[in-house]
mmCIF file of C-alpha atoms in Angstrom:
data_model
loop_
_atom_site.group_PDB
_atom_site.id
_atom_site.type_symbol
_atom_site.label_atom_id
_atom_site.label_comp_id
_atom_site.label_asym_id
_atom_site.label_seq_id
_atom_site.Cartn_x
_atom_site.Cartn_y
_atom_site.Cartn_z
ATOM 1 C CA UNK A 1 -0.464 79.502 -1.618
ATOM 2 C CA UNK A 2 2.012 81.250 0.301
ATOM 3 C CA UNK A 3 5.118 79.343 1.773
ATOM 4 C CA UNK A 4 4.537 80.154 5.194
ATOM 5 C CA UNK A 5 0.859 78.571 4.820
ATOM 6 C CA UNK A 6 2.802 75.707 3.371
ATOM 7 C CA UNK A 7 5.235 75.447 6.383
ATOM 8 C CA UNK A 8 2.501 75.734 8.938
ATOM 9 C CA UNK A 9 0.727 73.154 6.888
ATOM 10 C CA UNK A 10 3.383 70.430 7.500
ATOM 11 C CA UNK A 11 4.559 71.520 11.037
ATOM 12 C CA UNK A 12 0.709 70.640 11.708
ATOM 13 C CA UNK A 13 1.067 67.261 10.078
ATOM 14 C CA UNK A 14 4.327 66.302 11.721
ATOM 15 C CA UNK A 15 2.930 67.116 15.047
ATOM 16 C CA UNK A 16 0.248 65.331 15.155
ATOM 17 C CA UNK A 17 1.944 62.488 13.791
ATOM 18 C CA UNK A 18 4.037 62.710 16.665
ATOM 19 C CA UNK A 19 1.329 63.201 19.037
ATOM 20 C CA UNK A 20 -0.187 59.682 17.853
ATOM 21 C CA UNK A 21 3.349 58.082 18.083
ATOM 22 C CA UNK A 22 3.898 59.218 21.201
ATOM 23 C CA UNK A 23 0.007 58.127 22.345
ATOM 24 C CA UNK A 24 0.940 54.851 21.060
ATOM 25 C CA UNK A 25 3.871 54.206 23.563
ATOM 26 C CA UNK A 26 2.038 56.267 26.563
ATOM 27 C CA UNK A 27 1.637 53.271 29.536
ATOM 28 C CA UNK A 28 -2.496 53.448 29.104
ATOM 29 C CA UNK A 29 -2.147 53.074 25.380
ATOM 30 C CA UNK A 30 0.143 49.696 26.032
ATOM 31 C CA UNK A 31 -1.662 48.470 28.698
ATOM 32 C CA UNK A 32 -5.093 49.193 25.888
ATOM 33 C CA UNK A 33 -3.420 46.846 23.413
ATOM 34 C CA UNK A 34 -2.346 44.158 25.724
ATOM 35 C CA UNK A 35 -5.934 44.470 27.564
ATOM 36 C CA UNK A 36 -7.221 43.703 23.956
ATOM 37 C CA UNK A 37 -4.799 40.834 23.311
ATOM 38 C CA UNK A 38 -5.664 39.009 26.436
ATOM 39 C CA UNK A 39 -9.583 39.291 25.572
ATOM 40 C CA UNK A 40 -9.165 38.030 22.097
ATOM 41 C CA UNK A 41 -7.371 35.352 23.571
ATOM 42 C CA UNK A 42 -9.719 34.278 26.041
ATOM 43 C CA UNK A 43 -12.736 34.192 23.153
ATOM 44 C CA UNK A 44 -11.649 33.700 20.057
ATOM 45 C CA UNK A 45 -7.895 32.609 20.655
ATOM 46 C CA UNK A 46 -9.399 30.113 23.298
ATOM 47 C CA UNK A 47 -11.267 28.950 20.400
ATOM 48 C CA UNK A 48 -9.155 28.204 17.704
ATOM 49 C CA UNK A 49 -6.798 26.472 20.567
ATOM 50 C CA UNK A 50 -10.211 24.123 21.309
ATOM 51 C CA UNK A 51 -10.834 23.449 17.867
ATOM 52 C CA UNK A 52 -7.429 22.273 16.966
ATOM 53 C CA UNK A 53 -6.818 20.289 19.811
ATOM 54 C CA UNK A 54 -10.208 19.066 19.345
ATOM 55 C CA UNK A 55 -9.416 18.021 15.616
ATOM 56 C CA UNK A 56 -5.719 16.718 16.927
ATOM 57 C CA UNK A 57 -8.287 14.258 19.532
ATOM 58 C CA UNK A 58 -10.601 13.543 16.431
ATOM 59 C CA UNK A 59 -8.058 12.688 14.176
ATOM 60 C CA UNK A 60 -6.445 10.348 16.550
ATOM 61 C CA UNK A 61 -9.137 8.470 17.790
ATOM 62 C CA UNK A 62 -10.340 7.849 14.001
ATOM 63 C CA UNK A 63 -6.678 6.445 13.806
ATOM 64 C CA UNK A 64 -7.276 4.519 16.873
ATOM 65 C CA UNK A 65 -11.204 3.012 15.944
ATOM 66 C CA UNK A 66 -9.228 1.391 12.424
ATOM 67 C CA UNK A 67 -6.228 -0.234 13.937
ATOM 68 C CA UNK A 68 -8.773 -1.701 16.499
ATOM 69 C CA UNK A 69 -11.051 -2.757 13.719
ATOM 70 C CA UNK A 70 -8.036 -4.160 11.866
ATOM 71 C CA UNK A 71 -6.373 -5.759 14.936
ATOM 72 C CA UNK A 72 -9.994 -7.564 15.281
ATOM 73 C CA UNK A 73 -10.049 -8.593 11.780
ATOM 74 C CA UNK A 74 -6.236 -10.037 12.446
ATOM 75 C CA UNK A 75 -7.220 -11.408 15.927
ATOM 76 C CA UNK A 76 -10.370 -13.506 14.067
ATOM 77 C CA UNK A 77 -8.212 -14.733 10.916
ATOM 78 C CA UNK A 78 -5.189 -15.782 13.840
ATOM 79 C CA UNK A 79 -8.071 -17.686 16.135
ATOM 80 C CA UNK A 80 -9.473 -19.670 12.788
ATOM 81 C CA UNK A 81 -8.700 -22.832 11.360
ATOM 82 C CA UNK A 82 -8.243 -20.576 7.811
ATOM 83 C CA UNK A 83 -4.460 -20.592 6.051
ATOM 84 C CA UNK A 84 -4.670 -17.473 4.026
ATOM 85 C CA UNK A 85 -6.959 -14.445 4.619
ATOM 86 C CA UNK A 86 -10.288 -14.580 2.893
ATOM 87 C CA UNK A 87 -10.626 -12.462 0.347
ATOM 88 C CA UNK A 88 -13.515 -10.563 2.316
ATOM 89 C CA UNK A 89 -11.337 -9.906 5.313
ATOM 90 C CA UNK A 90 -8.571 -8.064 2.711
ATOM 91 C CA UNK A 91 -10.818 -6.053 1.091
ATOM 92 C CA UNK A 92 -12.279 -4.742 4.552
ATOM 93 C CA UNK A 93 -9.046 -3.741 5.836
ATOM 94 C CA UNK A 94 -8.643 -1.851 2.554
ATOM 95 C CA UNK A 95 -11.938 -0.013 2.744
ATOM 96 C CA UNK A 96 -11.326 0.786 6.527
ATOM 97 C CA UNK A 97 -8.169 2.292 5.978
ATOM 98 C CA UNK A 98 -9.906 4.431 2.941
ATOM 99 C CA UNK A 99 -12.282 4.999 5.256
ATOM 100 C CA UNK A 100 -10.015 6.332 7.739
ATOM 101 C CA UNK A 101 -7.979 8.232 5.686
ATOM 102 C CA UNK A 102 -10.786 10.401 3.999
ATOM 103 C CA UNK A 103 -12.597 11.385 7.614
ATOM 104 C CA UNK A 104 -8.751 12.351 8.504
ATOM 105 C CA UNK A 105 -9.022 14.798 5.155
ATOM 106 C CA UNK A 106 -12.430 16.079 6.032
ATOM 107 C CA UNK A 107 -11.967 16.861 9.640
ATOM 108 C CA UNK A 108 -8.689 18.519 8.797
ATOM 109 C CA UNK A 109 -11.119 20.723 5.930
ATOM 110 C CA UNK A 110 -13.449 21.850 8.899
ATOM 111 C CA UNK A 111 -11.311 22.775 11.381
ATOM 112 C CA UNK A 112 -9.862 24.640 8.677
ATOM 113 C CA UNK A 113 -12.822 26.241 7.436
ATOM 114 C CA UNK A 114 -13.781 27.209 10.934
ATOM 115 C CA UNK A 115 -10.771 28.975 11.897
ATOM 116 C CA UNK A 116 -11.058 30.923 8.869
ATOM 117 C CA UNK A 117 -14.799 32.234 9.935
ATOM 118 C CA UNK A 118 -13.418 32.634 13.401
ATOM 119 C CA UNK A 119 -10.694 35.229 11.909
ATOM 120 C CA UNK A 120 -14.240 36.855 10.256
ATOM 121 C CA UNK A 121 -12.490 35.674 6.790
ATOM 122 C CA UNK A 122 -15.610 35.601 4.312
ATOM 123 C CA UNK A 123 -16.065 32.341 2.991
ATOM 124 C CA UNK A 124 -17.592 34.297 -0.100
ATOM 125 C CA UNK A 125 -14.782 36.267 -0.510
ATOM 126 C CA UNK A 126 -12.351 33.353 -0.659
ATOM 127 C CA UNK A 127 -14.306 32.026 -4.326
ATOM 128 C CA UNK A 128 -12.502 34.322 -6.207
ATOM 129 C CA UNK A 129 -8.477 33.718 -4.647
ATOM 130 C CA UNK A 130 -9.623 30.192 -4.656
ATOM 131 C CA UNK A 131 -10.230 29.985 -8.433
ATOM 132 C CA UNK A 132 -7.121 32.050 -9.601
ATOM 133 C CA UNK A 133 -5.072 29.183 -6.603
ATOM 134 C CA UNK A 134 -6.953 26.456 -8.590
ATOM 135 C CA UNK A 135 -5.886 27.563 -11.846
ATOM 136 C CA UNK A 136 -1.866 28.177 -11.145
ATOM 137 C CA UNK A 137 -2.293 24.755 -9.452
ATOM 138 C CA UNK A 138 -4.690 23.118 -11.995
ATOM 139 C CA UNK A 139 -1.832 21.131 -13.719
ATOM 140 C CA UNK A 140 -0.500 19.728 -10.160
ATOM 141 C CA UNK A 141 -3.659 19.100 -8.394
ATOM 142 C CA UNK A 142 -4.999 17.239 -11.120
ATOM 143 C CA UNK A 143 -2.584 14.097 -10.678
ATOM 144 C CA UNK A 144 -3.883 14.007 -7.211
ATOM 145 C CA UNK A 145 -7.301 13.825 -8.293
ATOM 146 C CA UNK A 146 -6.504 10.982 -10.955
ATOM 147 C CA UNK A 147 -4.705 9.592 -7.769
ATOM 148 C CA UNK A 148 -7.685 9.330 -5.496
ATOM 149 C CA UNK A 149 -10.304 8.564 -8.518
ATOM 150 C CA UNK A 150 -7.743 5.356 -9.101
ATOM 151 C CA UNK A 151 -7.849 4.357 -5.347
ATOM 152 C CA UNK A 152 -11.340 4.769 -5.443
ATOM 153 C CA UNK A 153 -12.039 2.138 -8.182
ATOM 154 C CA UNK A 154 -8.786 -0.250 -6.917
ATOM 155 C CA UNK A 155 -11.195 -0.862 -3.857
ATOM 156 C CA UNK A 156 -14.728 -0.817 -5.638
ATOM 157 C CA UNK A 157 -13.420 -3.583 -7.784
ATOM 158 C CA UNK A 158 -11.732 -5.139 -5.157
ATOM 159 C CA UNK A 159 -8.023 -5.577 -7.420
ATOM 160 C CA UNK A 160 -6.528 -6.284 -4.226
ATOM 161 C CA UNK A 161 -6.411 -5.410 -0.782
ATOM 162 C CA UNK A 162 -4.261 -5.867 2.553
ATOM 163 C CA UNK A 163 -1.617 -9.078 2.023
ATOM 164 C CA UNK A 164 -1.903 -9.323 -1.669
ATOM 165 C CA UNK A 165 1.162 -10.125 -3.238
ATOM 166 C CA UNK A 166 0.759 -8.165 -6.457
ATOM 167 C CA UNK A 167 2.813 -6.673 -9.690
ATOM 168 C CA UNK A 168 2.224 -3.027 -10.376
ATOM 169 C CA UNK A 169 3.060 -1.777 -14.037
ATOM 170 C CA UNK A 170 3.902 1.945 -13.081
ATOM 171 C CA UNK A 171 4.072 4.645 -16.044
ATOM 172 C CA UNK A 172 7.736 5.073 -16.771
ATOM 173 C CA UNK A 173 9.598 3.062 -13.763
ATOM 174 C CA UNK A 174 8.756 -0.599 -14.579
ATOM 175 C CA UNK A 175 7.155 -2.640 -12.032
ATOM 176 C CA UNK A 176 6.452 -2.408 -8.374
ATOM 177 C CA UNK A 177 6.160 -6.127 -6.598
ATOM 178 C CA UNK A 178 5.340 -7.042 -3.025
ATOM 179 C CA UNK A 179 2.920 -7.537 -0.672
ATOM 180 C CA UNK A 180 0.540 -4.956 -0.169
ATOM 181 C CA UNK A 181 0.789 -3.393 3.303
ATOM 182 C CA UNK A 182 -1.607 0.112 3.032
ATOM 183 C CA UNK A 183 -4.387 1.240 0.714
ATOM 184 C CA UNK A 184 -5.256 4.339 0.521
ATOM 185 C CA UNK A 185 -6.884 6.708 -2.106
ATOM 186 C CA UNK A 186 -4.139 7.951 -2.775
ATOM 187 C CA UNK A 187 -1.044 5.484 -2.629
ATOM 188 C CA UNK A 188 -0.615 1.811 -2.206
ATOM 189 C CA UNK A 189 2.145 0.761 0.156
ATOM 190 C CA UNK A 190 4.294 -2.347 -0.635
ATOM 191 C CA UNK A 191 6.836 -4.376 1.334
ATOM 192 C CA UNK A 192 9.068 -6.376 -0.773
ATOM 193 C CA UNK A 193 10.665 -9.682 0.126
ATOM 194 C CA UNK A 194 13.739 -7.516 1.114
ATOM 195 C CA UNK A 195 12.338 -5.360 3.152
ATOM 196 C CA UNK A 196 12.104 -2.395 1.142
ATOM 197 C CA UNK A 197 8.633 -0.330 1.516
ATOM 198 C CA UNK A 198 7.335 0.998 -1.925
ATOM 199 C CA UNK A 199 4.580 4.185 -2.274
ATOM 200 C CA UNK A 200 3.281 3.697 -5.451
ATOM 201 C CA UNK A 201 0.223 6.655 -6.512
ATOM 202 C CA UNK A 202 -2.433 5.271 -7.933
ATOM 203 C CA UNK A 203 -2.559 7.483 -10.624
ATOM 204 C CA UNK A 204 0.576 6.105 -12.155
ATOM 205 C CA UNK A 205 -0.967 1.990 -11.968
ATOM 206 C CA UNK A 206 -1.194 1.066 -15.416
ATOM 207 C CA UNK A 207 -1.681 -3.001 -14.939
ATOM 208 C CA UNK A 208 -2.671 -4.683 -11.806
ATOM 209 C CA UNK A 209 -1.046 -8.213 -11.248
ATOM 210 C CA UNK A 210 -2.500 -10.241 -8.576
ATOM 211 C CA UNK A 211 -0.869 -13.184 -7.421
ATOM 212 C CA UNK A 212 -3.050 -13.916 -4.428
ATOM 213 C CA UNK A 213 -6.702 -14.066 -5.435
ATOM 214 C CA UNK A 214 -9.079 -16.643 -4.920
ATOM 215 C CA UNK A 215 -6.089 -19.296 -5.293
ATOM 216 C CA UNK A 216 -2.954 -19.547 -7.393
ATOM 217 C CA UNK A 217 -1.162 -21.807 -9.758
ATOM 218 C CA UNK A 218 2.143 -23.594 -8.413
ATOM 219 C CA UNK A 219 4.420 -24.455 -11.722
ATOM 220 C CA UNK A 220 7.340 -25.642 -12.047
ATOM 221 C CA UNK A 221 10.033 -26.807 -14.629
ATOM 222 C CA UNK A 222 11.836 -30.063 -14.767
ATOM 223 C CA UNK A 223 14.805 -30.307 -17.138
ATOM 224 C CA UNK A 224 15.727 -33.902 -17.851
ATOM 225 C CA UNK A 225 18.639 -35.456 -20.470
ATOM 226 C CA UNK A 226 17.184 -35.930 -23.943
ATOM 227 C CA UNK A 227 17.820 -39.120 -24.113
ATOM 228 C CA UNK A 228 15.473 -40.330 -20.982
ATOM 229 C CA UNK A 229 12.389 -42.035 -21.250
ATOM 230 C CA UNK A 230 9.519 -40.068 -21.158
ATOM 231 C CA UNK A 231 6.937 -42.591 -20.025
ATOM 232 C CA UNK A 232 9.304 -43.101 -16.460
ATOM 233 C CA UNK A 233 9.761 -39.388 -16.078
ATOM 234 C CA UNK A 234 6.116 -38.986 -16.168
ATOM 235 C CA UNK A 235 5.472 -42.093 -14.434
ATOM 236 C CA UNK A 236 7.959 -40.416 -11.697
ATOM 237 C CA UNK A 237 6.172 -36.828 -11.314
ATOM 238 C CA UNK A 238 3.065 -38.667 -11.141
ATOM 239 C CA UNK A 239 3.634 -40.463 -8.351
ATOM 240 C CA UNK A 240 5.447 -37.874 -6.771
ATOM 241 C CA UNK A 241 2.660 -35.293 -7.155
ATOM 242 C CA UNK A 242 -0.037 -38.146 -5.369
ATOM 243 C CA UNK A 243 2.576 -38.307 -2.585
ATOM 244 C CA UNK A 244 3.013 -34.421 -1.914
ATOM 245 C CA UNK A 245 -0.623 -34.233 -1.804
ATOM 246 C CA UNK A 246 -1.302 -36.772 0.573
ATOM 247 C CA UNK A 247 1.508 -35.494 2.792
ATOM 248 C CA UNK A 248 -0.941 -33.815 5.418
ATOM 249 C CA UNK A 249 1.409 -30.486 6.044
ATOM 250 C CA UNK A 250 1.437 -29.851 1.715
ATOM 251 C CA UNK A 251 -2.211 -31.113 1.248
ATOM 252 C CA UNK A 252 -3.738 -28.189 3.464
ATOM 253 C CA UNK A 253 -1.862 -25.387 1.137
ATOM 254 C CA UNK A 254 -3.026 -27.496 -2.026
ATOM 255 C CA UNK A 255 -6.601 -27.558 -3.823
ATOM 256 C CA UNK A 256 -5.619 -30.584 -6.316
ATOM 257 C CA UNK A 257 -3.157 -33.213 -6.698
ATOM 258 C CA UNK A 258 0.248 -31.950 -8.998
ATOM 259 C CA UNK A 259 0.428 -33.610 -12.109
ATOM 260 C CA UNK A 260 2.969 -33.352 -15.389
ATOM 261 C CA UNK A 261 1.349 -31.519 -18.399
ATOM 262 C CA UNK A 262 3.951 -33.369 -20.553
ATOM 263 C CA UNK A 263 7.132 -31.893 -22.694
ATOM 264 C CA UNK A 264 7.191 -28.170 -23.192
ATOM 265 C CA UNK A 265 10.427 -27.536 -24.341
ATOM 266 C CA UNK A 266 12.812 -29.489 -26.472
ATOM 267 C CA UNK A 267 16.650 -28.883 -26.910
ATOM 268 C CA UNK A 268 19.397 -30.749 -28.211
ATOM 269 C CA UNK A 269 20.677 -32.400 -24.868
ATOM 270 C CA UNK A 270 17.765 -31.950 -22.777
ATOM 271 C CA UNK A 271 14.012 -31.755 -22.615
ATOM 272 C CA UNK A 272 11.415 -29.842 -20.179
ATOM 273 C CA UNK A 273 8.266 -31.005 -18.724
ATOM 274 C CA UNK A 274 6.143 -28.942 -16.810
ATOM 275 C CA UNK A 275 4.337 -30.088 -13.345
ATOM 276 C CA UNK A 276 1.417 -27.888 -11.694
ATOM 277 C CA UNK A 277 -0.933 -27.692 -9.129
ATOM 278 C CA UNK A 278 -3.558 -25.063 -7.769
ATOM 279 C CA UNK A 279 -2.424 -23.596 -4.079
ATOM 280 C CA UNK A 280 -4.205 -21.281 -1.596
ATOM 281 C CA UNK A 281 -3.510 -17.716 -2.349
ATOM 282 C CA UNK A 282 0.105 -16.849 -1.701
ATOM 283 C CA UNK A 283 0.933 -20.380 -0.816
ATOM 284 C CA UNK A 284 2.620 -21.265 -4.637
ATOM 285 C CA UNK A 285 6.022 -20.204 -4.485
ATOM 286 C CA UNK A 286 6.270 -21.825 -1.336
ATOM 287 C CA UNK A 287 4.673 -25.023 -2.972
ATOM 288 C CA UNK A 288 6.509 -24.813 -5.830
ATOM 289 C CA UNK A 289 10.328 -24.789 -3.769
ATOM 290 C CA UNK A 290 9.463 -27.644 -1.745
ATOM 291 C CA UNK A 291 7.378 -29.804 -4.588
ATOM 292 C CA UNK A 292 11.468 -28.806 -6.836
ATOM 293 C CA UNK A 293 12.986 -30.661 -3.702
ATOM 294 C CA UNK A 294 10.884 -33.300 -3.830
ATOM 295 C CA UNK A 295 11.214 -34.403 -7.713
ATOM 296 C CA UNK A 296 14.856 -33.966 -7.674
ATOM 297 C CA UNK A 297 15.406 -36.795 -5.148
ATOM 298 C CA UNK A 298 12.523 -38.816 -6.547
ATOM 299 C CA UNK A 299 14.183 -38.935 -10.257
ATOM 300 C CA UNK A 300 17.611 -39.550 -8.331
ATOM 301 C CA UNK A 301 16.203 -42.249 -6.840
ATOM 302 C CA UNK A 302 15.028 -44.006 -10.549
ATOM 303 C CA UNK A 303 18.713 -42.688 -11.894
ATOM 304 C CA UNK A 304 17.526 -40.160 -13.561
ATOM 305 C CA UNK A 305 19.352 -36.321 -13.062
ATOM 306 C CA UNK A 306 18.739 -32.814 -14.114
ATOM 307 C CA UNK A 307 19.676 -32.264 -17.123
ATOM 308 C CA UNK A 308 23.521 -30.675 -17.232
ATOM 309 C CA UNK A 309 23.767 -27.505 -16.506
ATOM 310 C CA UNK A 310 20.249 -27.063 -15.923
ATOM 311 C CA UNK A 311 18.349 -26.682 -13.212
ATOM 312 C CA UNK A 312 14.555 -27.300 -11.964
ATOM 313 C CA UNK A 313 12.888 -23.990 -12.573
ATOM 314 C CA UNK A 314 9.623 -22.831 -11.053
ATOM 315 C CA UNK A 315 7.073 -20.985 -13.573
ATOM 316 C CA UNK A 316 7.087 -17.549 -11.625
ATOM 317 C CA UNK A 317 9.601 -15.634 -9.875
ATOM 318 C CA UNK A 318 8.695 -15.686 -6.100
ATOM 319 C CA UNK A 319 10.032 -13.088 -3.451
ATOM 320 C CA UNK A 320 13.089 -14.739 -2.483
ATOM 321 C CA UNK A 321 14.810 -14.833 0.835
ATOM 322 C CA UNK A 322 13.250 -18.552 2.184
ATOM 323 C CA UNK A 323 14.382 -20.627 -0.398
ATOM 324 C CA UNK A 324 17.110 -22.705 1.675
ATOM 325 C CA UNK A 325 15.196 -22.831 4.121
ATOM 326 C CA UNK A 326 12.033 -24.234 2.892
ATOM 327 C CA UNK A 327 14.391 -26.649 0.947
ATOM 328 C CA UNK A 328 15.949 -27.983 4.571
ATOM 329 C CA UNK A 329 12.645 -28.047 5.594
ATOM 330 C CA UNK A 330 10.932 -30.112 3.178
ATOM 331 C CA UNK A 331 13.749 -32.361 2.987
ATOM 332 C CA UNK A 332 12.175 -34.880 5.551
ATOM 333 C CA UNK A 333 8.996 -35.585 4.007
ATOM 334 C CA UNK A 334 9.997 -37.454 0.499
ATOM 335 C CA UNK A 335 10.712 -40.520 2.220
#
C-alpha cells in the first residue's frame, strides 16, 4: 500500500476520534448524560435507595421485636416469686436472639441479591465467580460454618443459655468463665466477675461446663487441728447446717439441709472434712461464703479453730468480687 494511502488512513482515524471527543464535551452531549443520570436515578437509583433503607427499617425493627420479647421475659421472671431464671425462660432468650440474628443475615442476603438484579447482574452468571470465591475462601469460610453448626446444636441441646454461669474449654487458650450474656450461632458472649466481656466462637468450644443447671452443689472445706475430736466437729457442722437451713433468707436459695460427709483429707497437723448442700442454680458460691462464715464462729464458739495456717476452703472457685461483703452480711444471722 502506498504511504500516502497510509497517511490518509490515519488522518481519517484521528479525526474522527476527535470529532467524538469533541461530541462528547458539546453542551447537548453533557446535558444527554446528565438527562440519563437523573432518570436512572429516579427508577432504578430510587430503588436501590428504597430497598436499603427498607432493609436498614427491617433489620431494626427485628432488633427491636427481640429486646421487647426479652424485656417481657425479664419483666415476668422480676414480677414472680422465682429466685433464679427457669431453665425454660434461658433457653428462650437464647433461641430468640438466634432467631434474630439469622433473619438479620437473610434480609441482609436479599437486599443484596436484589440490588444485584436491579444492576441487570445475572444471577446465573455469578455461579461460576462464586465457585472459584468459594474455593480461595474454602479454608476460611469453613470455620464459620463449624461456628454456626456448633451454635446450632449449643441451643438444640439446650447446654446453656442467657445467665448461665459456665466454663468453656477453648482449643488452644484454656478456659473461658462467666456468665453468659449473648448466644448466637456464631459466638457466645461472656461477662466475667470483673467485668471483662469474652467472644468465644463456637467452633473453638471443646467442653461445656455448666454451673447453673437445674440446681448446683454448695461445698465447702473445713480444716481443723489433728488432734480434735471428730465426733464434736461433726456434731458442730451438723447443727450448724440445720440452723442455716432454717434461717428463712438461706433456706429459699437451698433445696436440702448441709450436712458433713466426714474426713477427706488427712495431714500431719490437721484434718479436712467436707460439708455440702444442693442450692438453686447460681446461688452456691454465694451459699458456700456465707455457710464458711457461719462454721468458723460456730467451732469458735466450742474452742475449736482452723487449723494453722489453713483456711476454710469452698469446693469450687466462684467469680470473686462479693466475698467481704457477703461475709459482713451474713455475719448477723449465726446467733
Amino acid at each position: 500500500m502506498p504511504m500516502r494511502e497510509v497517511f490518509a488512513q490515519a488522518g481519517s482515524s484521528v479525526l474522527a476520534r476527535a470529532d467524538l471527543t469533541t461530541l462528547a464535551f458539546a453542551p447537548g452531549a453533557t446535558e444527554s448524560v446528565i438527562g440519563r443520570f437523573y432518570r436512572w436515578m429516579a427508577t432504578n437509583g430510587l430503588e436501590i435507595v428504597i430497598w436499603i433503607l427498607g432493609g436498614i427499617l427491617v433489620v431494626r425493627f427485628i432488633r427491636w421485636s427481640a429486646q421487647k420479647f426479652n424485656d417481657r421475659i425479664e419483666a415476668k421472671f422480676h414480677n414472680s416469686d422465682l429466685i433464679v431464671q427457669s431453665e425454660d425462660s434461658k433457653h428462650r432468650r437464647a433461641m430468640i436472639d438466634v432467631v434474630s440474628w439469622t433473619l438479620v443475615v437473610v434480609v441482609g442476603i436479599i437486599v443484596f441479591l436484589h440490588i444485584l438484579t436491579v444492576f441487570k447482574v445475572p444471577l446465573s452468571g455469578l455461579v461460576g465467580p462464586t465457585a472459584v470465591v468459594g474455593a480461595a475462601l474454602g479454608f476460611g469460610a469453613q470455620r464459620v460454618v463449624q461456628d454456626i453448626l456448633a451454635g446450632f446444636f449449643v441451643v438444640a441441646e439446650r447446654q446453656y443459655g442467657y445467665g448461665d454461669v459456665v466454663a468453656l474449654t477453648v482449643t488452644g487458650n484454656g478456659e473461658a468463665e462467666g456468665t453468659v450474656e449473648d448466644v448466637t450461632l456464631r459466638i457466645t458472649r461472656l461477662r466475667t466477675s470483673e467485668g471483662e466481656v469474652i467472644t468465644v466462637p463456637n467452633g473453638q468450644v471443646i467442653k461445656t461446663t455448666n454451673r447453673s443447671k437445674d440446681w448446683a452443689r454448695a461445698v465447702v472445706d473445713v480444716p481443723v487441728p489433728a488432734d480434735s475430736d471428730i465426733g464434736v466437729v461433726n456434731e458442730v457442722l451438723s447443727e450448724v447446717g440445720q440452723r442455716f437451713y432454717n434461717d428463712p433468707y438461706w433456706h429459699d436459695l437451698l433445696l436440702d439441709a448441709p450436712s458433713p460427709l466426714g474426713v477427706t483429707n488427712l495431714e500431719l497437723d490437721s484434718m479436712t472434712v467436707r460439708m455440702v448442700t444442693r442450692t438453686l442454680p447460681g446461688k452456691q458460691f454465694e451459699v458456700s461464703r456465707a455457710l464458711r462464715a457461719w462454721i468458723v464462729r460456730a467451732l469458735a464458739r466450742r474452742g475449736i479453730n482452723v487449723a494453722s495456717g489453713k483456711e476454710v476452703q469452698a469446693g469450687s472457685a466462684p467469680p470473686s468480687g462479693h466475698s467481704e461483703a457477703d461475709a459482713q452480711a451474713s455475719s448477723g444471722g449465726d446467733k
